[in-house]
Short mmCIF file of C-alpha atoms in Angstrom, two decimals:
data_model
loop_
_atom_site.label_atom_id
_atom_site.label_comp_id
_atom_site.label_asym_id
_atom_site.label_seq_id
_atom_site.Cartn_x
_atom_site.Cartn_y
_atom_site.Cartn_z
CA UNK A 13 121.56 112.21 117.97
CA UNK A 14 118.16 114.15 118.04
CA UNK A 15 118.07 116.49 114.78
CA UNK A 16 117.90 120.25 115.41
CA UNK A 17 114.11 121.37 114.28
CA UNK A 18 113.55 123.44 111.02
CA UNK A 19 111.21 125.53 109.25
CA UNK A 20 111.70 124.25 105.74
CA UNK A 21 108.97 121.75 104.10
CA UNK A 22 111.49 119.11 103.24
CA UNK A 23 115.06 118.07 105.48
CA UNK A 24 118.14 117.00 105.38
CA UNK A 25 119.09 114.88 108.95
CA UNK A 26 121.87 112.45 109.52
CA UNK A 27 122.04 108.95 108.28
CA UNK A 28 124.18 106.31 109.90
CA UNK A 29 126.76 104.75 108.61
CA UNK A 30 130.18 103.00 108.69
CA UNK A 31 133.52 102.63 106.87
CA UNK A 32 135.73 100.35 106.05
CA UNK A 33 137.61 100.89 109.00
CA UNK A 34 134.80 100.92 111.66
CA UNK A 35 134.45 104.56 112.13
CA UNK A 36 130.82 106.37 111.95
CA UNK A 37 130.08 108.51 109.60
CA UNK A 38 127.25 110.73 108.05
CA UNK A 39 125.16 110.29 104.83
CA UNK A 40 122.54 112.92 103.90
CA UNK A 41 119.10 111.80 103.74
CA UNK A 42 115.59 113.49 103.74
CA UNK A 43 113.39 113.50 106.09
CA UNK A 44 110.03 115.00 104.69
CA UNK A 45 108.70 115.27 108.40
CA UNK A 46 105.83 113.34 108.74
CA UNK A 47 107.71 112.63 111.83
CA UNK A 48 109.84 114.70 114.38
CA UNK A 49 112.54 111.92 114.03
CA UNK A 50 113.63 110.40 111.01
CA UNK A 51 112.74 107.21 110.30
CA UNK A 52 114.84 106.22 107.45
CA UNK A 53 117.84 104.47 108.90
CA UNK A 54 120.98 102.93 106.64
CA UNK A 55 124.86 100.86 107.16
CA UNK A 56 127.17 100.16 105.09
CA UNK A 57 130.63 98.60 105.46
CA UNK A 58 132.76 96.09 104.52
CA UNK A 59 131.92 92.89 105.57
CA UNK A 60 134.76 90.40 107.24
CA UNK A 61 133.89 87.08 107.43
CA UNK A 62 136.18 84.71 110.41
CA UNK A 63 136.25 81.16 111.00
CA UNK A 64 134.06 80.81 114.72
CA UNK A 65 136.16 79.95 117.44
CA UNK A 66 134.03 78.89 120.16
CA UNK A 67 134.25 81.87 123.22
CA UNK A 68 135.81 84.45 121.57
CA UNK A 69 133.83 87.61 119.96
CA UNK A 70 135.25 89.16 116.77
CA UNK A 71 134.04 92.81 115.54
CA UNK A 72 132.34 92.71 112.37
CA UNK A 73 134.18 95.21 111.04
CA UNK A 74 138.20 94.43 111.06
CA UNK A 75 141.43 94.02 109.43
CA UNK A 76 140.89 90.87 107.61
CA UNK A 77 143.13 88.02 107.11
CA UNK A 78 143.47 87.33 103.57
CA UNK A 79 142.88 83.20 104.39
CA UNK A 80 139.55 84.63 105.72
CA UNK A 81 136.40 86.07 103.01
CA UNK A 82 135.90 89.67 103.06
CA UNK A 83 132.46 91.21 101.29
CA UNK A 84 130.73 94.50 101.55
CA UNK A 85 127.24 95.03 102.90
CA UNK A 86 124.82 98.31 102.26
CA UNK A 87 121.30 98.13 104.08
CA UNK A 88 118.68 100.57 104.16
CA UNK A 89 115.74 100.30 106.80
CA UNK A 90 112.59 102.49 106.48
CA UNK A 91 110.30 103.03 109.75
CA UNK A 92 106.80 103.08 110.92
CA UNK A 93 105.61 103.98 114.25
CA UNK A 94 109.18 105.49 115.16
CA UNK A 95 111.99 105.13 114.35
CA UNK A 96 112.88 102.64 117.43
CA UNK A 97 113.15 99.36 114.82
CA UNK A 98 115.12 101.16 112.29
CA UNK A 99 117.73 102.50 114.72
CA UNK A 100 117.97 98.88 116.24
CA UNK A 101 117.75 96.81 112.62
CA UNK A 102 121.15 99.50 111.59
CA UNK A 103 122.74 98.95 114.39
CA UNK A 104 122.11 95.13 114.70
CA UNK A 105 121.63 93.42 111.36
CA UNK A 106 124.78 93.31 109.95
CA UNK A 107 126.46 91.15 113.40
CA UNK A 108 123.75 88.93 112.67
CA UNK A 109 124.85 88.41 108.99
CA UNK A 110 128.21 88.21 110.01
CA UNK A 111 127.71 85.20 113.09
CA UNK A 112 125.33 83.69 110.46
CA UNK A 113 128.02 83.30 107.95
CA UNK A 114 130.49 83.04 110.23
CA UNK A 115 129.04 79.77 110.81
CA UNK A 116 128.96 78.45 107.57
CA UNK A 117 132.66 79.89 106.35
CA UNK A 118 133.67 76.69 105.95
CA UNK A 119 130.96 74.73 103.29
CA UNK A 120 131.49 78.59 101.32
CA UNK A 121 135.18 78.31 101.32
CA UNK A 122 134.75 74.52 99.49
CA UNK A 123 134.55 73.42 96.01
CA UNK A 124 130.82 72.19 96.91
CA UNK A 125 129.35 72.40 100.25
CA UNK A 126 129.74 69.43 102.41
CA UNK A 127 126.93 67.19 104.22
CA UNK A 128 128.60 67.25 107.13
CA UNK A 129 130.59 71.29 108.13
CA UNK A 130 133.38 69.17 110.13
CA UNK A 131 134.18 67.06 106.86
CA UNK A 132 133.41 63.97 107.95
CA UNK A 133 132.11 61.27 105.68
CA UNK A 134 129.39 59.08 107.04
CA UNK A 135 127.89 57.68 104.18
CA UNK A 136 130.09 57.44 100.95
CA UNK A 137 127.45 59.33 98.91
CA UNK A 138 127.08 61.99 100.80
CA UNK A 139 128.50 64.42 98.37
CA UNK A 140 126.19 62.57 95.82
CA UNK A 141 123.15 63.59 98.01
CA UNK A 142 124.49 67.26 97.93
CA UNK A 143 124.91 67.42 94.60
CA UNK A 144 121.49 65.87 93.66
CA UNK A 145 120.10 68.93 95.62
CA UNK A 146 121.47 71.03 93.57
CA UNK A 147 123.18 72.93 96.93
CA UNK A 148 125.72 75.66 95.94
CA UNK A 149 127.78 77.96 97.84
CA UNK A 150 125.35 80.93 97.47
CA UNK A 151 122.50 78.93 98.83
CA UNK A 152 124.99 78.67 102.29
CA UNK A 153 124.65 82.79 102.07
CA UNK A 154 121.15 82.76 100.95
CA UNK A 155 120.44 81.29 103.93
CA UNK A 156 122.55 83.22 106.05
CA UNK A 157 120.45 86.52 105.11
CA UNK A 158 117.46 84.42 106.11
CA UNK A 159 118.23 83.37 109.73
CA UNK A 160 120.33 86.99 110.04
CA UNK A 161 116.67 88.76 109.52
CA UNK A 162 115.03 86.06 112.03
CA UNK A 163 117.61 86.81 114.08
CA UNK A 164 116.92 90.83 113.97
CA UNK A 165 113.54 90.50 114.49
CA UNK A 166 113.84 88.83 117.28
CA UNK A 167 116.60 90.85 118.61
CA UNK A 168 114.08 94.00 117.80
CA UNK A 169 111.33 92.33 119.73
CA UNK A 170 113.42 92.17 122.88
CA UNK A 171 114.69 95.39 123.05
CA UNK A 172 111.31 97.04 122.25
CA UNK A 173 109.80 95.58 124.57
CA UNK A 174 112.33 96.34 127.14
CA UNK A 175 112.16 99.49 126.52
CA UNK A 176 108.39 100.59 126.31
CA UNK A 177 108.74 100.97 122.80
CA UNK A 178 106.97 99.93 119.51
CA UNK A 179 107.58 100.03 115.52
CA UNK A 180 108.80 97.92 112.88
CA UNK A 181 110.56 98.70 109.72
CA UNK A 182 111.29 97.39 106.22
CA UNK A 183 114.75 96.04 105.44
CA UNK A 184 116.32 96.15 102.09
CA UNK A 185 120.14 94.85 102.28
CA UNK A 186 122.50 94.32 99.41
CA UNK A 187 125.69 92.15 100.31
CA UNK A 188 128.69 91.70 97.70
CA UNK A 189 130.43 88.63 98.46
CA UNK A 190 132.50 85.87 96.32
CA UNK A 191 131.62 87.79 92.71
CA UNK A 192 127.74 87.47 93.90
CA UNK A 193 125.60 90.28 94.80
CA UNK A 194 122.72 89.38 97.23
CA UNK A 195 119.95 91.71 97.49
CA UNK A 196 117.32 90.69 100.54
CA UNK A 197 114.30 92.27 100.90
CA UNK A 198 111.52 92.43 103.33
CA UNK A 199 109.46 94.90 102.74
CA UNK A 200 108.31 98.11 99.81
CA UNK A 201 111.80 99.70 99.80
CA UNK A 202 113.35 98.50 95.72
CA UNK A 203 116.77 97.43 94.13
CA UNK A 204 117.55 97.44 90.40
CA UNK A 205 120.41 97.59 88.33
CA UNK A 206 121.18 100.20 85.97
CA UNK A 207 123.32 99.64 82.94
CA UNK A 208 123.71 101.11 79.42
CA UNK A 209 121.08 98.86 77.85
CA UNK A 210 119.67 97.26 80.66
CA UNK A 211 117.48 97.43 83.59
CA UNK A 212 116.85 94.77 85.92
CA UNK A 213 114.57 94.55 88.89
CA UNK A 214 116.57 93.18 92.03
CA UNK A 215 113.92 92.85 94.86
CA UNK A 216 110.30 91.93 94.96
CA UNK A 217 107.85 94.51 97.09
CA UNK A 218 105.60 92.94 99.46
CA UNK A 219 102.18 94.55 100.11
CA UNK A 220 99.06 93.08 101.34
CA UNK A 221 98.16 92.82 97.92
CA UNK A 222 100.89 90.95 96.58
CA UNK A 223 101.50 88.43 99.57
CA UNK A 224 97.28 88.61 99.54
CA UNK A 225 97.01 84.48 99.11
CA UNK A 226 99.94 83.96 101.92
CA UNK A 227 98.22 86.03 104.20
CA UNK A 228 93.97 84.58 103.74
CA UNK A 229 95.97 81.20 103.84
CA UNK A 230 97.15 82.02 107.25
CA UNK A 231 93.54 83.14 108.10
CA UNK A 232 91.96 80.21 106.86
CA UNK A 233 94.39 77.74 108.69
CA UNK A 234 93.91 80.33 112.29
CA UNK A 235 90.88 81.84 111.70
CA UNK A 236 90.89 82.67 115.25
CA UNK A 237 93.43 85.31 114.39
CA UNK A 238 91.11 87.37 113.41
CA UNK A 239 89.03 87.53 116.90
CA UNK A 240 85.34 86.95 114.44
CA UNK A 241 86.06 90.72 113.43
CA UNK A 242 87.64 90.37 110.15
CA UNK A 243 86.68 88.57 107.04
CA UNK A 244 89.57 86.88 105.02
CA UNK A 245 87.34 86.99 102.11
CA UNK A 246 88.35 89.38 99.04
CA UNK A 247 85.23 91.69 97.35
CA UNK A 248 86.69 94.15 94.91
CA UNK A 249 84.86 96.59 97.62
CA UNK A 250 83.65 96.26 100.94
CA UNK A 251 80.27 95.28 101.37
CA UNK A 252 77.28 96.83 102.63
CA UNK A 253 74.17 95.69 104.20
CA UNK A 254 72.11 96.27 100.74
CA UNK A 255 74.53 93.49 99.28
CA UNK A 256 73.09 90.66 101.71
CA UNK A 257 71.80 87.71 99.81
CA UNK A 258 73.24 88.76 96.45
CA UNK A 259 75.73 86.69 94.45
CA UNK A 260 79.08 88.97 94.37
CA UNK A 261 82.70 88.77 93.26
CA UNK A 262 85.21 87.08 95.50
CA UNK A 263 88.11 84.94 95.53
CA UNK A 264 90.16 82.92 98.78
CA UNK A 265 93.45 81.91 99.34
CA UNK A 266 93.49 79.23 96.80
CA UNK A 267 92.26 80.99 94.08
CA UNK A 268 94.10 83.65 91.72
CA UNK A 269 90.74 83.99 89.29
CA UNK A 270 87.31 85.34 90.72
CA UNK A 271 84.01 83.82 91.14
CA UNK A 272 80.84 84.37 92.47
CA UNK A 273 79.18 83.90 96.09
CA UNK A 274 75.72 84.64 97.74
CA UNK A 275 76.59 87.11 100.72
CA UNK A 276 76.23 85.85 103.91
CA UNK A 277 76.16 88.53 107.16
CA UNK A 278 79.69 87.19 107.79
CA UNK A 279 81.25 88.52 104.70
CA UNK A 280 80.11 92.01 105.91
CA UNK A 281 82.81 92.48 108.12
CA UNK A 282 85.95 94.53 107.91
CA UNK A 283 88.42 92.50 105.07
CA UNK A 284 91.38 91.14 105.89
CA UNK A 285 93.10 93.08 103.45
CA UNK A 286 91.34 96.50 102.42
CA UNK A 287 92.00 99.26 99.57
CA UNK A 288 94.03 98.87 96.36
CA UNK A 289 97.63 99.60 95.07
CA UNK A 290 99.99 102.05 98.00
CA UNK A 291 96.44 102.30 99.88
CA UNK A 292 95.92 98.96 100.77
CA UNK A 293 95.88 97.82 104.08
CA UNK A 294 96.69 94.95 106.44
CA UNK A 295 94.34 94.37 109.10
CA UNK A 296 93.42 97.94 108.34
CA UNK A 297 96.21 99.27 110.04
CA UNK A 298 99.90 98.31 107.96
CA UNK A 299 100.80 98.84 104.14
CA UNK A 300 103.55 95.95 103.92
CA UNK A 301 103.23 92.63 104.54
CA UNK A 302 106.87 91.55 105.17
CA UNK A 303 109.42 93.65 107.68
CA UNK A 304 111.47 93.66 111.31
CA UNK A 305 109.25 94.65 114.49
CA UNK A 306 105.67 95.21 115.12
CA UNK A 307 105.68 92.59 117.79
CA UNK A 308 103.52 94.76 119.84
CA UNK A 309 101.58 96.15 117.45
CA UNK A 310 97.35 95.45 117.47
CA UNK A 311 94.43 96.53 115.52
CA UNK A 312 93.29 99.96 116.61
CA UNK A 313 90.88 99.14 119.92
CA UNK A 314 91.02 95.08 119.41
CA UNK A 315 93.95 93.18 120.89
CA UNK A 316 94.42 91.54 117.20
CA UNK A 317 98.36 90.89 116.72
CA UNK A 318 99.46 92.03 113.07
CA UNK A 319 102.83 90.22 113.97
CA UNK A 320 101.67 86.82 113.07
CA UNK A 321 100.47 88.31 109.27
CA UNK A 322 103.92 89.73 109.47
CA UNK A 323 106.94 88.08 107.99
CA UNK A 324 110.50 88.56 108.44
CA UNK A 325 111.95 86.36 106.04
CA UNK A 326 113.53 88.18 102.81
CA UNK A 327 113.06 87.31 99.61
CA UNK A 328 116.94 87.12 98.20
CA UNK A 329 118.02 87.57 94.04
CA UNK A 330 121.44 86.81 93.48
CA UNK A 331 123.19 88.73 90.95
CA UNK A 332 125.98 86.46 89.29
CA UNK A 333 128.81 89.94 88.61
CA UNK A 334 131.38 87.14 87.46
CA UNK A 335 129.33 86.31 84.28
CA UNK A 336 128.49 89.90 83.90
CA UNK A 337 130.85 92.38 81.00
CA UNK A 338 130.77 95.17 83.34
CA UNK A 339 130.99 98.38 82.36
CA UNK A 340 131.93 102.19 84.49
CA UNK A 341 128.93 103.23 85.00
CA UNK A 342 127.15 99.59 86.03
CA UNK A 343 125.54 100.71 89.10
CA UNK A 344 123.23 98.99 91.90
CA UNK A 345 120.47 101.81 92.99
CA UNK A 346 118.48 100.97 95.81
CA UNK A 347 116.29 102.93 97.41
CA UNK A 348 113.03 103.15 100.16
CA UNK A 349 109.98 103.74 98.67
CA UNK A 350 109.88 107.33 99.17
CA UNK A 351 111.80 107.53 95.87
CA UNK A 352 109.50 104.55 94.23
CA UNK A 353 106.44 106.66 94.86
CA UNK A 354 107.19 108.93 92.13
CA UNK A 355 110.21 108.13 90.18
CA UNK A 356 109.68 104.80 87.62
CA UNK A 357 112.51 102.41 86.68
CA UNK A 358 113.17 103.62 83.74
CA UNK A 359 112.64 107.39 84.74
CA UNK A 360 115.60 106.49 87.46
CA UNK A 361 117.50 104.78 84.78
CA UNK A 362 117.70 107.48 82.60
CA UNK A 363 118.46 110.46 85.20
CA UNK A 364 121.39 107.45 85.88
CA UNK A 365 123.04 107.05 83.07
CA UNK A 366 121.95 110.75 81.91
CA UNK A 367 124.45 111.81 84.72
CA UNK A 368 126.97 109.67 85.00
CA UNK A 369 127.38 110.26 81.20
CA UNK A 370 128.20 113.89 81.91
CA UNK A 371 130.18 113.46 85.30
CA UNK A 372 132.82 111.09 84.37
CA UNK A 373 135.74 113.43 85.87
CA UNK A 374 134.03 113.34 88.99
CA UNK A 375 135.36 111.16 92.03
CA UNK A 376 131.94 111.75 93.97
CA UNK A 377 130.18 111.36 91.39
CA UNK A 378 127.87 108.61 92.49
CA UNK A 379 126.78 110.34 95.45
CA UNK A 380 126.02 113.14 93.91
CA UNK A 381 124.01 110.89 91.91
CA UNK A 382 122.23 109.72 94.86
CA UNK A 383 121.44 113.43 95.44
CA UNK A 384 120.06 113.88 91.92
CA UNK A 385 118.07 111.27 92.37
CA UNK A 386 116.51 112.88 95.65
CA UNK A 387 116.62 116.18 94.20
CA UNK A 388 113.72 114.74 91.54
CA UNK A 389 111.30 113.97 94.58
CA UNK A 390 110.79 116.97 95.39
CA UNK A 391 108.90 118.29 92.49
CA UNK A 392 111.91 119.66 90.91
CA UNK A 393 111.57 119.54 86.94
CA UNK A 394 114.59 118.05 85.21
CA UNK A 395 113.36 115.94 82.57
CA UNK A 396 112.76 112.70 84.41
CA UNK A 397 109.74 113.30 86.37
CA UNK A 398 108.28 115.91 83.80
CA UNK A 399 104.85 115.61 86.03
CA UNK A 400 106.40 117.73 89.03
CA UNK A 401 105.80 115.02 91.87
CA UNK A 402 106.67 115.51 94.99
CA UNK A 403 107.52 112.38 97.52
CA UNK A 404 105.95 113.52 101.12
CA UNK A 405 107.72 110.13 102.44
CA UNK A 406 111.73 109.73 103.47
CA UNK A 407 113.72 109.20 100.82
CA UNK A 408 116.90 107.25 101.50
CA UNK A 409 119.17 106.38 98.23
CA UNK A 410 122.66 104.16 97.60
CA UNK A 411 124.01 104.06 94.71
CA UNK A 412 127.01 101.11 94.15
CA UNK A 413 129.01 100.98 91.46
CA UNK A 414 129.43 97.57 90.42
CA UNK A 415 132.66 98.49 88.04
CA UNK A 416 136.19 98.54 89.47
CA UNK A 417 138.96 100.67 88.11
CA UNK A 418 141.78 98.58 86.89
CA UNK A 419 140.19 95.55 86.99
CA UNK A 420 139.05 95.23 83.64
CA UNK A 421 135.52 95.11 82.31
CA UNK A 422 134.50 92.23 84.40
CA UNK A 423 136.31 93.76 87.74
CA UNK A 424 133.77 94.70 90.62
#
């Protein structure tokens, strides 16, 4: 649904989501209108896992069987040029995951995967070979998130096309299957974990800076990808004409140190990747370097793809919760990057455990959390972010308890 306009600087609009039981609900979210239309999207559910049977179409979201694995998924997806990719990736992702592991049910439900899904033995050390590889259950779901993304994108593209429109979006999903928690991520959006003494970074943030060897690899391999307008080339600035013929910092795909090299009129042209830390640029045009989308997207007047720069492929951290002591007020916060922009790890840590501390009577009290956390975006002095920033992105928080009640300190 459209969101009725308002006057304020900063607002609240609908967020998508869905229970347990397959009905929609409403999270709060804020929008801080650098767009009409929000462009935060987010799903959560629980997660029900079916043997295939060849013709027949489950729902993702159903009364399980208990012979059959049941997990719990939590995505959010933050948007750029719309929120067309968002919508789609929130809407779409999570059958993907589900067909994806669908199809592999049967090497997670065994003792260790087998060569062959059917069971069948065609060489005698088969399992050997397996085993040698080191394969494990949580490599079968590992690799489920991958193909499930590859599968969204594509499923993205489509539709966009289709439709006339264009966008992409980030993807940050956390799935809680088989004592495992899998956080995938493609894209700036961030996962940690919170816990009395302890904070640990769940998800890697991919910029053109920190995919910057991946992406002059890709340049040096199809340098006609860059049309002769781009330089894959790194200078710690761009250079001017006044540079020619002088010997000047650089470094290419295959290096990580810096040397020097006389400039050539070739190394005057726009770089590949341009500006440093949030303002750095892909192609001039995109500040992340892995997301869903953008298959239409070129370099302002050029017809220069970004998508080929552009990966959807997560990066995936499993979180082991079996070999973990966990405690109440364990939680999982992830958020888009709206909240990253001004709030540290360890200043979101401590507003954490800060309020849970105080709010142990209350049953909502991890949303409210997620609204705490929010609140302190918005230049709102409470101790954490004592500087007063203010986040002029969406801001789109979950916050999952990891603890269960009456299951102990190492239920989740």
């Amino acid at each position: 649904m459209a969101p009725k306009k308002q006057f304020s600087p900063v607002k609240s609009l609908y967020h998508r989501g869905i229970d347990e039981t397959g009905d929609v609900y409403d999270l709060r979210i804020i929008n801080a209108e650098k767009s009409e239309f929000n462009e935060d999207q987010a799903a959560c559910g629980k997660l029900c896992i079916q043997r295939c049977e060849f013709g027949i179409e489950e729902e993702w979201l159903t009364v399980c069987p208990e012979e059959f694995l049941t997990g719990h998924y939590w995505a959010l997806f933050d948007g750029h040029g719309g929120p067309a990719a968002a919508i789609l990736a929130a809407n779409t992702l999570h059958s993907c995951l589900r067909r994806q592991l669908e199809a592999v049910v049967d090497g997670l439900l065994a003792t260790q995967p087998p060569m062959h899904l059917s069971g069948r033995c065609v060489c005698s050390s088969d399992p050997q070979f397996v085993k040698e590889k080191g394969i494990r259950a949580e490599d079968l779901v590992i690799g489920a998130l991958e193909n499930a993304f590859q599968e969204c994108d594509d499923v993205i593209g489509r539709e966009l096309e289709a439709s006339g429109q264009v966008g992409g979006c980030t993807a940050l999903v956390a799935v809680s299957l088989q004592g495992k928690l899998y956080v995938a991520n493609a894209g700036d959006s961030r996962a940690i974990l919170v816990r009395r003494d302890e904070i640990r970074v769940l998800s890697s943030e991919f910029t053109p800076e920190t995919e910057r060897q991946r992406i002059q690899q890709l340049a040096f391999i199809y340098p006609e990808l860059l049309a002769g307008e781009f330089t894959r080339l790194e200078f710690p600035r761009r250079l001017k004409g006044d540079d020619l013929g002088q010997k000047v910092l650089f470094r290419d795909h295959h290096m990580n140190g810096w040397s020097y090299k006389q400039v050539e009129k070739s190394d005057l042209k726009y770089p590949l990747i341009h500006g440093q830390g949030r303002q750095a640029r892909l192609l001039g045009t995109l500040a992340v370097s892995r997301g869903l989308g953008d298959h239409q997207l070129r370099v302002l007047d050029t017809n220069i793809q970004l998508k080929p720069f552009l990966l959807s492929i997560p990066q995936v951290t499993v979180l082991d919760m079996d070999q973990l002591a966990l405690q109440e007020e364990d939680v999982v916060v992830m958020a888009t990057d709206g909240l990253w922009d001004v709030l540290s790890n360890e200043q979101v840590a401590r507003l954490v455990r800060s309020f849970l501390t105080g709010n142990r009577e209350d049953p909502h009290r991890f949303s409210e959390l997620a609204k705490v956390l929010i609140h302190n975006t918005q230049g709102k002095d409470d101790g954490a972010n004592g500087e007063g920033q203010v986040s002029y992105d969406d801001v789109s928080v979950f916050v999952i308890p990891l603890h269960s009640p009456g299951q102990g300190s190492g239920g989740h």
